[in-house]
Amino acid sequence: MFTVPPIKGGAIQVLIDGVAPHLNKNHDLTIYCISDPELPDHEFVKGVEYIRVPRENYVYNVAIKLAEMTANKYHYDVIHVFNRPRDLLIYKSAMPESRFVISVHNEMFKEKKISSEMGKLVISAVDRIMTISEYIGTTISERFPSAKRKMKAVYSGINLNHYKPIWDPKAREIRQALRKKYGVENKKVVLFVGRLSAVKGPDVLIKAMQQVIKKHPEAVLVIVGSKWFSDDRIDEYGKNLRELAMTLGDKVIFTGFIPPGDIPKHFLLGDLFVCSSQWQEPLARVHYEAMGAGLPIITTNRGGNAEIIKHLKNGIVIDDYENPSAFAEAISFLLSNDEAANTFARAGRALVQANFGFEHVANRLEKLYLASMRRIKE
């Protein structure tokens, strides 16, 4: 859990921060989040109220604030709880007159996360359930069929002003400067952006590059990110990853931790983007970011990834996700076929512009909130 705005990152925090100014145009918006030494505990920014609460006993302290408001005959029309279904019951007991929306960004309704009894209580208590992908919705409805009538997939998005395609003149200048910084001016850059963990599969990608460079000696892999969201600490997996990369010499470049605000421009480093996820990814937001930057995408058919990346339309979807050769083949195809790469890139950018800007996400959320207040199926 991190704070909002996302000064230390976090996909959910980025989403909240992105939709807030759009929702605030027609509604009074209050955001409760974790406190941070760099931010005040209470402030108004451009009309949005921020109430930041210490991490320790966070849920109960927020509930106390809600209960105090209830005692003073005040309640929020809608309370949107992010990714913490069990906490919703505590908040509802503190402010029972409000309508409640839960958004689910991970497999939070699996047996290892929530008991059957508790899950049923949450489903009964909530007015609407937002899922970050159809895949996540399926993980809920398969176990709790009664949830289906309350559920709707609301895909994430990006700030289109922060993500410019690589063919944009201003983006080209940033791209050239970054590529010079990392010494890849005349290279074909295969880009990975994400946490350095086994579930994200950067090791599979490094192994794939061992094959790619035989056909494309000008190719390099740039790995943007670190193990942790907010700093550059290296764990055992990270050490092993670097040892594996050493076999390729200067063909693999690690940027280390990049502050969240600098991530958008780092997508401009790439000629193509690879999401090598090994786990059932809910739907990684890097797909929206890479499409926003105008990069052709290679992703895995895991979780919700293939819901927005359509094979041979706006990218390549790999079924054999554990096999480095499958990635090597896809990467080599895009490096050898400029026309296909450009077609995928422009299709992706068009898709994001039409559907996945934060204003689009905010509009879909607003409809969900209004539906929760009417208690009718949207």
GROMACS .gro file of C-alpha atoms in nm, residues 14-157:
model
  144
   14VAL     CA    1  -0.157   0.565  -1.044
   15LEU     CA    2  -0.514   0.483  -1.145
   16ILE     CA    3  -0.669   0.676  -0.855
   17ASP     CA    4  -0.448   0.977  -0.922
   18GLY     CA    5  -0.531   0.963  -1.292
   19VAL     CA    6  -0.910   0.954  -1.266
   20ALA     CA    7  -0.942   1.195  -0.972
   21PRO     CA    8  -0.934   1.524  -1.169
   22HIS     CA    9  -1.194   1.392  -1.413
   23LEU     CA   10  -1.432   1.264  -1.144
   24ASN     CA   11  -1.391   1.585  -0.947
   25LYS     CA   12  -1.541   1.792  -1.228
   26ASN     CA   13  -1.894   1.681  -1.135
   27HIS     CA   14  -1.851   1.537  -0.785
   28ASP     CA   15  -1.696   1.618  -0.449
   29LEU     CA   16  -1.410   1.374  -0.409
   30THR     CA   17  -1.229   1.265  -0.092
   31ILE     CA   18  -0.936   1.022  -0.113
   32TYR     CA   19  -0.827   0.823   0.192
   33CYS     CA   20  -0.479   0.675   0.160
   34ILE     CA   21  -0.162   0.583   0.348
   35SER     CA   22   0.031   0.873   0.500
   36ASP     CA   23   0.381   0.958   0.381
   37PRO     CA   24   0.649   1.184   0.535
   38GLU     CA   25   0.669   1.380   0.210
   39LEU     CA   26   0.298   1.474   0.212
   40PRO     CA   27   0.062   1.645   0.460
   41ASP     CA   28  -0.192   1.431   0.643
   42HIS     CA   29  -0.477   1.652   0.520
   43GLU     CA   30  -0.494   1.880   0.220
   44PHE     CA   31  -0.705   1.998  -0.072
   45VAL     CA   32  -0.543   1.991  -0.415
   46LYS     CA   33  -0.740   2.128  -0.711
   47GLY     CA   34  -1.063   2.063  -0.525
   48VAL     CA   35  -0.982   1.704  -0.424
   49GLU     CA   36  -0.961   1.634  -0.051
   50TYR     CA   37  -0.682   1.402   0.065
   51ILE     CA   38  -0.693   1.239   0.407
   52ARG     CA   39  -0.376   1.041   0.476
   53VAL     CA   40  -0.373   0.790   0.759
   54PRO     CA   41  -0.074   0.603   0.911
   55ARG     CA   42  -0.020   0.250   0.782
   56GLU     CA   43  -0.046   0.102   1.132
   57ASN     CA   44  -0.413   0.028   1.209
   58TYR     CA   45  -0.506   0.204   0.885
   59VAL     CA   46  -0.841   0.031   0.834
   60TYR     CA   47  -0.965   0.091   1.185
   61ASN     CA   48  -0.852   0.453   1.191
   62VAL     CA   49  -1.036   0.520   0.866
   63ALA     CA   50  -1.343   0.342   1.004
   64ILE     CA   51  -1.332   0.563   1.314
   65LYS     CA   52  -1.332   0.874   1.094
   66LEU     CA   53  -1.631   0.737   0.900
   67ALA     CA   54  -1.816   0.652   1.222
   68GLU     CA   55  -1.759   1.003   1.356
   69MET     CA   56  -1.904   1.149   1.038
   70THR     CA   57  -2.203   0.914   1.062
   71ALA     CA   58  -2.263   1.025   1.420
   72ASN     CA   59  -2.278   1.382   1.289
   73LYS     CA   60  -2.548   1.283   1.036
   74TYR     CA   61  -2.316   1.291   0.735
   75HIS     CA   62  -2.229   1.020   0.488
   76TYR     CA   63  -2.062   0.982   0.149
   77ASP     CA   64  -2.296   0.890  -0.136
   78VAL     CA   65  -2.053   0.628  -0.266
   79ILE     CA   66  -1.747   0.473  -0.105
   80HIS     CA   67  -1.509   0.301  -0.346
   81VAL     CA   68  -1.282   0.047  -0.175
   82PHE     CA   69  -0.978  -0.065  -0.373
   83ASN     CA   70  -0.871  -0.430  -0.365
   84ARG     CA   71  -0.948  -0.496   0.003
   85PRO     CA   72  -1.282  -0.682   0.016
   86ARG     CA   73  -1.265  -0.775   0.384
   87ASP     CA   74  -1.203  -0.413   0.484
   88LEU     CA   75  -1.522  -0.308   0.308
   89LEU     CA   76  -1.733  -0.476   0.577
   90ILE     CA   77  -1.564  -0.266   0.845
   91TYR     CA   78  -1.619   0.055   0.650
   92LYS     CA   79  -1.982  -0.032   0.584
   93SER     CA   80  -2.048  -0.091   0.952
   94ALA     CA   81  -1.907   0.257   1.017
   95MET     CA   82  -2.109   0.430   0.743
   96PRO     CA   83  -2.406   0.207   0.656
   97GLU     CA   84  -2.600   0.470   0.458
   98SER     CA   85  -2.338   0.490   0.184
   99ARG     CA   86  -2.339   0.284  -0.132
  100PHE     CA   87  -2.029   0.068  -0.169
  101VAL     CA   88  -1.822  -0.021  -0.474
  102ILE     CA   89  -1.529  -0.262  -0.454
  103SER     CA   90  -1.269  -0.274  -0.729
  104VAL     CA   91  -1.071  -0.595  -0.760
  105HIS     CA   92  -0.726  -0.577  -0.918
  106ASN     CA   93  -0.592  -0.917  -0.813
  107GLU     CA   94  -0.731  -1.259  -0.723
  108MET     CA   95  -0.864  -1.127  -0.392
  109PHE     CA   96  -1.160  -1.368  -0.382
  110LYS     CA   97  -0.952  -1.685  -0.406
  111GLU     CA   98  -0.966  -1.931  -0.113
  112LYS     CA   99  -0.619  -1.834   0.007
  113LYS     CA  100  -0.731  -1.471   0.032
  114ILE     CA  101  -1.082  -1.487   0.172
  115SER     CA  102  -1.304  -1.752   0.330
  116SER     CA  103  -1.627  -1.861   0.166
  117GLU     CA  104  -1.833  -1.712   0.449
  118MET     CA  105  -1.650  -1.380   0.439
  119GLY     CA  106  -1.669  -1.365   0.060
  120LYS     CA  107  -2.045  -1.413   0.066
  121LEU     CA  108  -2.080  -1.135   0.323
  122VAL     CA  109  -1.881  -0.897   0.103
  123ILE     CA  110  -2.079  -0.986  -0.210
  124SER     CA  111  -2.402  -0.927  -0.021
  125ALA     CA  112  -2.285  -0.597   0.129
  126VAL     CA  113  -2.145  -0.438  -0.185
  127ASP     CA  114  -2.356  -0.258  -0.444
  128ARG     CA  115  -2.122  -0.289  -0.741
  129ILE     CA  116  -1.805  -0.487  -0.814
  130MET     CA  117  -1.552  -0.342  -1.055
  131THR     CA  118  -1.288  -0.578  -1.193
  132ILE     CA  119  -0.971  -0.471  -1.371
  133SER     CA  120  -1.029  -0.741  -1.636
  134GLU     CA  121  -1.281  -1.004  -1.737
  135TYR     CA  122  -1.032  -1.263  -1.615
  136ILE     CA  123  -1.046  -1.129  -1.259
  137GLY     CA  124  -1.425  -1.122  -1.284
  138THR     CA  125  -1.424  -1.490  -1.374
  139THR     CA  126  -1.212  -1.575  -1.068
  140ILE     CA  127  -1.484  -1.417  -0.854
  141SER     CA  128  -1.799  -1.547  -1.023
  142GLU     CA  129  -1.672  -1.905  -1.046
  143ARG     CA  130  -1.655  -1.920  -0.668
  144PHE     CA  131  -1.935  -1.674  -0.589
  145PRO     CA  132  -2.197  -1.695  -0.868
  146SER     CA  133  -2.416  -1.434  -0.696
  147ALA     CA  134  -2.146  -1.173  -0.766
  148LYS     CA  135  -2.201  -1.184  -1.142
  149ARG     CA  136  -2.507  -0.958  -1.148
  150LYS     CA  137  -2.317  -0.687  -0.961
  151MET     CA  138  -1.997  -0.710  -1.162
  152LYS     CA  139  -1.850  -0.507  -1.445
  153ALA     CA  140  -1.501  -0.496  -1.595
  154VAL     CA  141  -1.355  -0.144  -1.597
  155TYR     CA  142  -1.018  -0.149  -1.767
  156SER     CA  143  -0.739   0.079  -1.651
  157GLY     CA  144  -0.574   0.349  -1.857
   0.00000   0.00000   0.00000
